[in-house]
């Protein structure tokens, strides 16, 4: 028992302090059993105050939104005939649905109302509306740019495919023309595998244009009544003109 009393006696440091200091320390905080001073935590009070302010702000914004919706709903309905302003206009000769003014050149619809909650001037756009407008414009610019890129890509791919087809058809025309000039008529049958193999072959260094292809096609038609895309030689020019759909590959 004496040992426990001594421990308690030595653990209570306030007994060694003057009365004034011990009283002031007791007001500022409390001492634990180990002799350490415990200061009350004020973070809980700050958190509660902050939560209360946020709750009040949300409540105020919700109330403003409800008031704005109510105002817009009232604007959607026509002015009742019991309205004092409507009665005054009617006494001055106004008829519902007609324009204002002696000659009827004034406004037909009333001036629109724009609800503003900010503190900016009348000419200043609402920050929320301005941000929405900027985001919309940004999205539209991005969509236009993407569409332009896709269009350019498609055009380039189409031009490359067209150039390859010109080279392939020109080589076919040269081969057929060489055989026809030697009096050996050979019908050229178009198969998917052969066309694919010819397209995959490396192009020659010599540039072959669409005009070169047209010249060789016309020579085959005029001199030998042969159509490269029909793949056959006609007996007469009249038969060629009547049965062949055209000169180019697109017409076939």
PDB file of C-alpha atoms in Angstrom:
ATOM      1  CA  UNK A   1       0.000   0.000   0.000  1.00  0.00           C
ATOM      2  CA  UNK A   2       2.795   2.378   0.864  1.00  0.00           C
ATOM      3  CA  UNK A   3       4.476   1.669  -2.495  1.00  0.00           C
ATOM      4  CA  UNK A   4       1.265   2.465  -4.397  1.00  0.00           C
ATOM      5  CA  UNK A   5       0.788   5.690  -2.475  1.00  0.00           C
ATOM      6  CA  UNK A   6       4.366   6.703  -3.244  1.00  0.00           C
ATOM      7  CA  UNK A   7       3.823   6.029  -6.963  1.00  0.00           C
ATOM      8  CA  UNK A   8       0.683   8.164  -6.964  1.00  0.00           C
ATOM      9  CA  UNK A   9       2.463  10.843  -5.010  1.00  0.00           C
ATOM     10  CA  UNK A  10       5.397  10.962  -7.422  1.00  0.00           C
ATOM     11  CA  UNK A  11       3.134  10.721 -10.499  1.00  0.00           C
ATOM     12  CA  UNK A  12       1.117  13.823  -9.604  1.00  0.00           C
ATOM     13  CA  UNK A  13       3.502  16.628 -10.638  1.00  0.00           C
ATOM     14  CA  UNK A  14       0.996  19.351  -9.849  1.00  0.00           C
ATOM     15  CA  UNK A  15       1.902  19.072  -6.179  1.00  0.00           C
ATOM     16  CA  UNK A  16       5.399  20.374  -6.926  1.00  0.00           C
ATOM     17  CA  UNK A  17       4.111  23.456  -8.826  1.00  0.00           C
ATOM     18  CA  UNK A  18       2.997  26.757  -7.305  1.00  0.00           C
ATOM     19  CA  UNK A  19      -0.762  27.185  -6.880  1.00  0.00           C
ATOM     20  CA  UNK A  20      -1.100  29.781  -9.688  1.00  0.00           C
ATOM     21  CA  UNK A  21       0.649  27.631 -12.306  1.00  0.00           C
ATOM     22  CA  UNK A  22      -1.238  24.511 -11.303  1.00  0.00           C
ATOM     23  CA  UNK A  23      -4.572  26.319 -11.649  1.00  0.00           C
ATOM     24  CA  UNK A  24      -3.683  27.786 -15.069  1.00  0.00           C
ATOM     25  CA  UNK A  25      -2.526  24.410 -16.335  1.00  0.00           C
ATOM     26  CA  UNK A  26      -5.756  22.802 -15.183  1.00  0.00           C
ATOM     27  CA  UNK A  27      -7.759  25.345 -17.164  1.00  0.00           C
ATOM     28  CA  UNK A  28      -5.767  24.843 -20.382  1.00  0.00           C
ATOM     29  CA  UNK A  29      -5.699  21.061 -20.331  1.00  0.00           C
ATOM     30  CA  UNK A  30      -5.866  17.951 -18.236  1.00  0.00           C
ATOM     31  CA  UNK A  31      -3.058  15.716 -17.104  1.00  0.00           C
ATOM     32  CA  UNK A  32      -3.084  12.011 -17.695  1.00  0.00           C
ATOM     33  CA  UNK A  33      -2.004   9.336 -15.252  1.00  0.00           C
ATOM     34  CA  UNK A  34       1.471   9.416 -16.842  1.00  0.00           C
ATOM     35  CA  UNK A  35       1.823  13.128 -16.126  1.00  0.00           C
ATOM     36  CA  UNK A  36       1.492  14.321 -19.772  1.00  0.00           C
ATOM     37  CA  UNK A  37      -0.604  17.369 -20.495  1.00  0.00           C
ATOM     38  CA  UNK A  38      -3.626  16.636 -22.735  1.00  0.00           C
ATOM     39  CA  UNK A  39      -4.843  19.522 -24.909  1.00  0.00           C
ATOM     40  CA  UNK A  40      -8.464  19.343 -26.171  1.00  0.00           C
ATOM     41  CA  UNK A  41      -8.713  18.685 -29.919  1.00  0.00           C
ATOM     42  CA  UNK A  42     -10.475  21.466 -31.866  1.00  0.00           C
ATOM     43  CA  UNK A  43     -10.505  19.680 -35.264  1.00  0.00           C
ATOM     44  CA  UNK A  44     -13.930  18.202 -34.568  1.00  0.00           C
ATOM     45  CA  UNK A  45     -15.380  21.674 -34.059  1.00  0.00           C
ATOM     46  CA  UNK A  46     -13.831  22.901 -37.330  1.00  0.00           C
ATOM     47  CA  UNK A  47     -15.164  19.883 -39.222  1.00  0.00           C
ATOM     48  CA  UNK A  48     -18.639  20.410 -37.830  1.00  0.00           C
ATOM     49  CA  UNK A  49     -18.531  24.097 -38.748  1.00  0.00           C
ATOM     50  CA  UNK A  50     -17.362  23.283 -42.274  1.00  0.00           C
ATOM     51  CA  UNK A  51     -20.053  20.652 -42.765  1.00  0.00           C
ATOM     52  CA  UNK A  52     -22.666  23.086 -41.542  1.00  0.00           C
ATOM     53  CA  UNK A  53     -21.482  25.747 -44.014  1.00  0.00           C
ATOM     54  CA  UNK A  54     -21.525  23.278 -46.919  1.00  0.00           C
ATOM     55  CA  UNK A  55     -24.985  22.116 -45.953  1.00  0.00           C
ATOM     56  CA  UNK A  56     -26.207  25.705 -45.813  1.00  0.00           C
ATOM     57  CA  UNK A  57     -24.655  26.466 -49.216  1.00  0.00           C
ATOM     58  CA  UNK A  58     -26.262  23.423 -50.841  1.00  0.00           C
ATOM     59  CA  UNK A  59     -29.604  24.305 -49.299  1.00  0.00           C
ATOM     60  CA  UNK A  60     -29.375  27.856 -50.661  1.00  0.00           C
ATOM     61  CA  UNK A  61     -28.445  26.639 -54.158  1.00  0.00           C
ATOM     62  CA  UNK A  62     -31.303  24.124 -54.137  1.00  0.00           C
ATOM     63  CA  UNK A  63     -33.726  26.859 -53.149  1.00  0.00           C
ATOM     64  CA  UNK A  64     -32.468  29.111 -55.951  1.00  0.00           C
ATOM     65  CA  UNK A  65     -32.925  26.332 -58.520  1.00  0.00           C
ATOM     66  CA  UNK A  66     -36.499  25.748 -57.348  1.00  0.00           C
ATOM     67  CA  UNK A  67     -37.243  29.475 -57.585  1.00  0.00           C
ATOM     68  CA  UNK A  68     -35.769  29.643 -61.099  1.00  0.00           C
ATOM     69  CA  UNK A  69     -37.844  26.674 -62.251  1.00  0.00           C
ATOM     70  CA  UNK A  70     -40.993  28.226 -60.811  1.00  0.00           C
ATOM     71  CA  UNK A  71     -40.239  31.513 -62.577  1.00  0.00           C
ATOM     72  CA  UNK A  72     -39.677  29.775 -65.916  1.00  0.00           C
ATOM     73  CA  UNK A  73     -42.924  27.837 -65.540  1.00  0.00           C
ATOM     74  CA  UNK A  74     -44.821  31.070 -64.943  1.00  0.00           C
ATOM     75  CA  UNK A  75     -43.200  32.614 -68.017  1.00  0.00           C
ATOM     76  CA  UNK A  76     -44.430  29.733 -70.168  1.00  0.00           C
ATOM     77  CA  UNK A  77     -48.078  30.628 -69.567  1.00  0.00           C
ATOM     78  CA  UNK A  78     -49.819  33.643 -71.111  1.00  0.00           C
ATOM     79  CA  UNK A  79     -50.645  36.755 -69.090  1.00  0.00           C
ATOM     80  CA  UNK A  80     -54.148  36.388 -67.629  1.00  0.00           C
ATOM     81  CA  UNK A  81     -56.846  38.861 -68.635  1.00  0.00           C
ATOM     82  CA  UNK A  82     -57.148  39.946 -65.011  1.00  0.00           C
ATOM     83  CA  UNK A  83     -53.590  41.342 -65.087  1.00  0.00           C
ATOM     84  CA  UNK A  84     -53.510  45.121 -64.649  1.00  0.00           C
ATOM     85  CA  UNK A  85     -50.928  45.560 -67.401  1.00  0.00           C
ATOM     86  CA  UNK A  86     -53.017  43.534 -69.840  1.00  0.00           C
ATOM     87  CA  UNK A  87     -56.088  45.627 -69.013  1.00  0.00           C
ATOM     88  CA  UNK A  88     -54.185  48.866 -69.660  1.00  0.00           C
ATOM     89  CA  UNK A  89     -52.910  47.612 -73.012  1.00  0.00           C
ATOM     90  CA  UNK A  90     -56.387  46.521 -74.027  1.00  0.00           C
ATOM     91  CA  UNK A  91     -57.807  49.928 -73.169  1.00  0.00           C
ATOM     92  CA  UNK A  92     -55.194  51.490 -75.481  1.00  0.00           C
ATOM     93  CA  UNK A  93     -56.329  49.307 -78.396  1.00  0.00           C
ATOM     94  CA  UNK A  94     -54.109  46.254 -78.045  1.00  0.00           C
ATOM     95  CA  UNK A  95     -55.425  42.933 -79.321  1.00  0.00           C
ATOM     96  CA  UNK A  96     -53.824  39.649 -78.184  1.00  0.00           C
ATOM     97  CA  UNK A  97     -51.428  38.194 -80.779  1.00  0.00           C
ATOM     98  CA  UNK A  98     -50.818  41.477 -82.622  1.00  0.00           C
ATOM     99  CA  UNK A  99     -47.681  43.627 -82.606  1.00  0.00           C
ATOM    100  CA  UNK A 100     -47.316  46.750 -80.501  1.00  0.00           C
ATOM    101  CA  UNK A 101     -47.360  50.263 -81.897  1.00  0.00           C
ATOM    102  CA  UNK A 102     -49.747  52.397 -83.886  1.00  0.00           C
ATOM    103  CA  UNK A 103     -48.702  50.821 -87.181  1.00  0.00           C
ATOM    104  CA  UNK A 104     -48.139  47.349 -85.726  1.00  0.00           C
ATOM    105  CA  UNK A 105     -44.369  47.453 -86.220  1.00  0.00           C
ATOM    106  CA  UNK A 106     -43.438  46.715 -82.609  1.00  0.00           C
ATOM    107  CA  UNK A 107     -42.797  43.510 -80.726  1.00  0.00           C
ATOM    108  CA  UNK A 108     -45.167  40.579 -80.900  1.00  0.00           C
ATOM    109  CA  UNK A 109     -43.629  38.524 -78.104  1.00  0.00           C
ATOM    110  CA  UNK A 110     -42.597  39.989 -74.738  1.00  0.00           C
ATOM    111  CA  UNK A 111     -38.953  40.602 -73.899  1.00  0.00           C
ATOM    112  CA  UNK A 112     -37.234  37.395 -72.870  1.00  0.00           C
ATOM    113  CA  UNK A 113     -36.083  36.940 -69.290  1.00  0.00           C
ATOM    114  CA  UNK A 114     -32.651  35.604 -68.408  1.00  0.00           C
ATOM    115  CA  UNK A 115     -32.168  34.515 -64.811  1.00  0.00           C
ATOM    116  CA  UNK A 116     -28.788  35.607 -63.474  1.00  0.00           C
ATOM    117  CA  UNK A 117     -27.447  34.572 -60.089  1.00  0.00           C
ATOM    118  CA  UNK A 118     -23.942  35.953 -60.430  1.00  0.00           C
ATOM    119  CA  UNK A 119     -22.722  39.431 -59.574  1.00  0.00           C
ATOM    120  CA  UNK A 120     -21.344  40.217 -63.035  1.00  0.00           C
ATOM    121  CA  UNK A 121     -22.734  42.939 -65.288  1.00  0.00           C
ATOM    122  CA  UNK A 122     -25.639  42.555 -67.697  1.00  0.00           C
ATOM    123  CA  UNK A 123     -23.389  42.032 -70.719  1.00  0.00           C
ATOM    124  CA  UNK A 124     -21.316  39.373 -68.967  1.00  0.00           C
ATOM    125  CA  UNK A 125     -22.240  35.784 -69.726  1.00  0.00           C
ATOM    126  CA  UNK A 126     -23.012  33.407 -66.896  1.00  0.00           C
ATOM    127  CA  UNK A 127     -19.810  31.477 -65.991  1.00  0.00           C
ATOM    128  CA  UNK A 128     -21.599  28.121 -66.085  1.00  0.00           C
ATOM    129  CA  UNK A 129     -23.162  28.867 -69.468  1.00  0.00           C
ATOM    130  CA  UNK A 130     -19.846  30.186 -70.751  1.00  0.00           C
ATOM    131  CA  UNK A 131     -18.011  27.024 -69.674  1.00  0.00           C
ATOM    132  CA  UNK A 132     -20.666  24.856 -71.298  1.00  0.00           C
ATOM    133  CA  UNK A 133     -20.435  26.887 -74.500  1.00  0.00           C
ATOM    134  CA  UNK A 134     -16.638  26.607 -74.549  1.00  0.00           C
ATOM    135  CA  UNK A 135     -16.760  22.856 -73.979  1.00  0.00           C
ATOM    136  CA  UNK A 136     -19.316  22.494 -76.758  1.00  0.00           C
ATOM    137  CA  UNK A 137     -17.196  24.544 -79.167  1.00  0.00           C
ATOM    138  CA  UNK A 138     -14.125  22.510 -78.229  1.00  0.00           C
ATOM    139  CA  UNK A 139     -15.984  19.250 -78.872  1.00  0.00           C
ATOM    140  CA  UNK A 140     -17.263  20.550 -82.222  1.00  0.00           C
ATOM    141  CA  UNK A 141     -13.735  21.588 -83.274  1.00  0.00           C
ATOM    142  CA  UNK A 142     -12.422  18.162 -82.318  1.00  0.00           C
ATOM    143  CA  UNK A 143     -15.179  16.426 -84.311  1.00  0.00           C
ATOM    144  CA  UNK A 144     -14.523  18.615 -87.366  1.00  0.00           C
ATOM    145  CA  UNK A 145     -10.793  17.946 -87.173  1.00  0.00           C
ATOM    146  CA  UNK A 146     -11.370  14.214 -86.823  1.00  0.00           C
ATOM    147  CA  UNK A 147     -13.762  14.223 -89.794  1.00  0.00           C
ATOM    148  CA  UNK A 148     -11.228  16.130 -91.913  1.00  0.00           C
ATOM    149  CA  UNK A 149      -8.470  13.670 -90.999  1.00  0.00           C
ATOM    150  CA  UNK A 150     -10.687  10.714 -91.878  1.00  0.00           C
ATOM    151  CA  UNK A 151     -11.638  12.348 -95.167  1.00  0.00           C
ATOM    152  CA  UNK A 152      -7.990  13.003 -96.042  1.00  0.00           C
ATOM    153  CA  UNK A 153      -7.049   9.446 -95.123  1.00  0.00           C
ATOM    154  CA  UNK A 154      -9.845   8.031 -97.279  1.00  0.00           C
ATOM    155  CA  UNK A 155      -8.854  10.223-100.210  1.00  0.00           C
ATOM    156  CA  UNK A 156      -5.199   9.157 -99.980  1.00  0.00           C
ATOM    157  CA  UNK A 157      -6.156   5.485 -99.770  1.00  0.00           C
ATOM    158  CA  UNK A 158      -8.470   5.847-102.752  1.00  0.00           C
ATOM    159  CA  UNK A 159      -5.752   7.543-104.815  1.00  0.00           C
ATOM    160  CA  UNK A 160      -3.246   4.808-103.969  1.00  0.00           C
ATOM    161  CA  UNK A 161      -5.722   2.091-104.896  1.00  0.00           C
ATOM    162  CA  UNK A 162      -6.498   3.886-108.162  1.00  0.00           C
ATOM    163  CA  UNK A 163      -2.805   4.181-109.020  1.00  0.00           C
ATOM    164  CA  UNK A 164      -2.316   0.458-108.410  1.00  0.00           C
ATOM    165  CA  UNK A 165      -5.289  -0.405-110.610  1.00  0.00           C
ATOM    166  CA  UNK A 166      -3.926   1.798-113.403  1.00  0.00           C
ATOM    167  CA  UNK A 167      -0.586  -0.035-113.313  1.00  0.00           C
ATOM    168  CA  UNK A 168      -2.250  -3.472-113.250  1.00  0.00           C
ATOM    169  CA  UNK A 169      -4.635  -2.684-116.119  1.00  0.00           C
ATOM    170  CA  UNK A 170      -1.862  -1.100-118.177  1.00  0.00           C
ATOM    171  CA  UNK A 171       0.250  -4.257-117.890  1.00  0.00           C
ATOM    172  CA  UNK A 172      -2.733  -6.369-118.899  1.00  0.00           C
ATOM    173  CA  UNK A 173      -3.406  -4.124-121.877  1.00  0.00           C
ATOM    174  CA  UNK A 174       0.221  -4.315-123.013  1.00  0.00           C
ATOM    175  CA  UNK A 175       0.179  -8.109-122.834  1.00  0.00           C
ATOM    176  CA  UNK A 176      -3.088  -8.382-124.781  1.00  0.00           C
ATOM    177  CA  UNK A 177      -1.922  -5.868-127.401  1.00  0.00           C
ATOM    178  CA  UNK A 178       1.306  -7.801-127.965  1.00  0.00           C
ATOM    179  CA  UNK A 179      -0.638 -11.013-128.513  1.00  0.00           C
ATOM    180  CA  UNK A 180      -3.158  -9.373-130.857  1.00  0.00           C
ATOM    181  CA  UNK A 181      -0.437  -7.801-132.973  1.00  0.00           C
ATOM    182  CA  UNK A 182       1.078 -11.269-133.416  1.00  0.00           C
ATOM    183  CA  UNK A 183      -2.367 -12.532-134.543  1.00  0.00           C
ATOM    184  CA  UNK A 184      -2.686 -14.683-131.448  1.00  0.00           C
ATOM    185  CA  UNK A 185      -6.003 -13.788-129.841  1.00  0.00           C
ATOM    186  CA  UNK A 186      -6.134 -14.820-126.204  1.00  0.00           C
ATOM    187  CA  UNK A 187      -9.081 -14.045-123.997  1.00  0.00           C
ATOM    188  CA  UNK A 188      -8.031 -12.675-120.631  1.00  0.00           C
ATOM    189  CA  UNK A 189     -10.135 -14.011-117.791  1.00  0.00           C
ATOM    190  CA  UNK A 190     -10.196 -11.962-114.627  1.00  0.00           C
ATOM    191  CA  UNK A 191      -9.823 -13.966-111.439  1.00  0.00           C
ATOM    192  CA  UNK A 192      -9.611 -12.669-107.922  1.00  0.00           C
ATOM    193  CA  UNK A 193      -6.360 -14.468-107.107  1.00  0.00           C
ATOM    194  CA  UNK A 194      -4.566 -13.138-110.181  1.00  0.00           C
ATOM    195  CA  UNK A 195      -5.680  -9.580-109.509  1.00  0.00           C
ATOM    196  CA  UNK A 196      -4.556  -9.857-105.907  1.00  0.00           C
ATOM    197  CA  UNK A 197      -1.138 -11.167-106.924  1.00  0.00           C
ATOM    198  CA  UNK A 198      -0.703  -8.412-109.481  1.00  0.00           C
ATOM    199  CA  UNK A 199      -1.648  -5.748-106.968  1.00  0.00           C
ATOM    200  CA  UNK A 200       0.887  -7.075-104.489  1.00  0.00           C
ATOM    201  CA  UNK A 201       3.739  -6.915-107.037  1.00  0.00           C
ATOM    202  CA  UNK A 202       6.196  -4.064-106.766  1.00  0.00           C
ATOM    203  CA  UNK A 203       5.514  -1.139-109.049  1.00  0.00           C
ATOM    204  CA  UNK A 204       8.018  -0.313-111.760  1.00  0.00           C
ATOM    205  CA  UNK A 205      10.149   2.784-111.611  1.00  0.00           C
ATOM    206  CA  UNK A 206       8.415   4.118-114.735  1.00  0.00           C
ATOM    207  CA  UNK A 207       5.385   6.218-113.824  1.00  0.00           C
ATOM    208  CA  UNK A 208       2.215   5.062-115.568  1.00  0.00           C
ATOM    209  CA  UNK A 209      -0.543   7.648-115.746  1.00  0.00           C
ATOM    210  CA  UNK A 210      -4.236   7.334-116.423  1.00  0.00           C
ATOM    211  CA  UNK A 211      -3.674   8.870-119.854  1.00  0.00           C
ATOM    212  CA  UNK A 212      -1.278   6.047-120.797  1.00  0.00           C
ATOM    213  CA  UNK A 213      -3.898   3.490-119.817  1.00  0.00           C
ATOM    214  CA  UNK A 214      -6.588   5.290-121.819  1.00  0.00           C
ATOM    215  CA  UNK A 215      -4.390   5.336-124.931  1.00  0.00           C
ATOM    216  CA  UNK A 216      -3.801   1.597-124.850  1.00  0.00           C
ATOM    217  CA  UNK A 217      -7.497   0.888-124.171  1.00  0.00           C
ATOM    218  CA  UNK A 218      -8.570   2.993-127.161  1.00  0.00           C
ATOM    219  CA  UNK A 219      -5.985   1.304-129.366  1.00  0.00           C
ATOM    220  CA  UNK A 220      -7.348  -2.115-128.428  1.00  0.00           C
ATOM    221  CA  UNK A 221     -10.903  -1.009-129.143  1.00  0.00           C
ATOM    222  CA  UNK A 222     -10.283   0.893-132.382  1.00  0.00           C
ATOM    223  CA  UNK A 223      -7.813  -1.493-134.037  1.00  0.00           C
ATOM    224  CA  UNK A 224      -8.887  -4.904-132.716  1.00  0.00           C
ATOM    225  CA  UNK A 225     -12.449  -4.381-131.355  1.00  0.00           C
ATOM    226  CA  UNK A 226     -11.169  -5.702-128.053  1.00  0.00           C
ATOM    227  CA  UNK A 227     -12.317  -4.625-124.591  1.00  0.00           C
ATOM    228  CA  UNK A 228      -9.879  -5.305-121.803  1.00  0.00           C
ATOM    229  CA  UNK A 229     -12.505  -5.261-119.057  1.00  0.00           C
ATOM    230  CA  UNK A 230     -15.003  -7.417-120.973  1.00  0.00           C
ATOM    231  CA  UNK A 231     -12.130  -9.816-121.652  1.00  0.00           C
ATOM    232  CA  UNK A 232     -13.106 -10.646-125.240  1.00  0.00           C
ATOM    233  CA  UNK A 233     -12.762  -9.527-128.873  1.00  0.00           C
ATOM    234  CA  UNK A 234     -15.939  -8.549-130.704  1.00  0.00           C
ATOM    235  CA  UNK A 235     -16.605  -9.337-134.348  1.00  0.00           C
ATOM    236  CA  UNK A 236     -17.419  -5.780-135.385  1.00  0.00           C
ATOM    237  CA  UNK A 237     -17.203  -2.287-133.973  1.00  0.00           C
ATOM    238  CA  UNK A 238     -20.990  -2.101-133.873  1.00  0.00           C
ATOM    239  CA  UNK A 239     -21.128  -5.159-131.629  1.00  0.00           C
ATOM    240  CA  UNK A 240     -18.475  -3.634-129.383  1.00  0.00           C
ATOM    241  CA  UNK A 241     -20.368  -0.367-129.029  1.00  0.00           C
ATOM    242  CA  UNK A 242     -23.711  -2.066-128.425  1.00  0.00           C
ATOM    243  CA  UNK A 243     -22.613  -4.767-125.977  1.00  0.00           C
ATOM    244  CA  UNK A 244     -19.696  -3.141-124.130  1.00  0.00           C
ATOM    245  CA  UNK A 245     -20.830  -0.759-121.348  1.00  0.00           C
ATOM    246  CA  UNK A 246     -17.888   1.634-121.753  1.00  0.00           C
ATOM    247  CA  UNK A 247     -14.168   2.252-121.963  1.00  0.00           C
ATOM    248  CA  UNK A 248     -13.188   2.594-118.288  1.00  0.00           C
ATOM    249  CA  UNK A 249     -13.195   0.004-115.537  1.00  0.00           C
ATOM    250  CA  UNK A 250     -15.732   1.959-113.478  1.00  0.00           C
ATOM    251  CA  UNK A 251     -18.313   1.644-116.256  1.00  0.00           C
ATOM    252  CA  UNK A 252     -18.058  -2.128-116.058  1.00  0.00           C
TER     253      UNK A 252
END
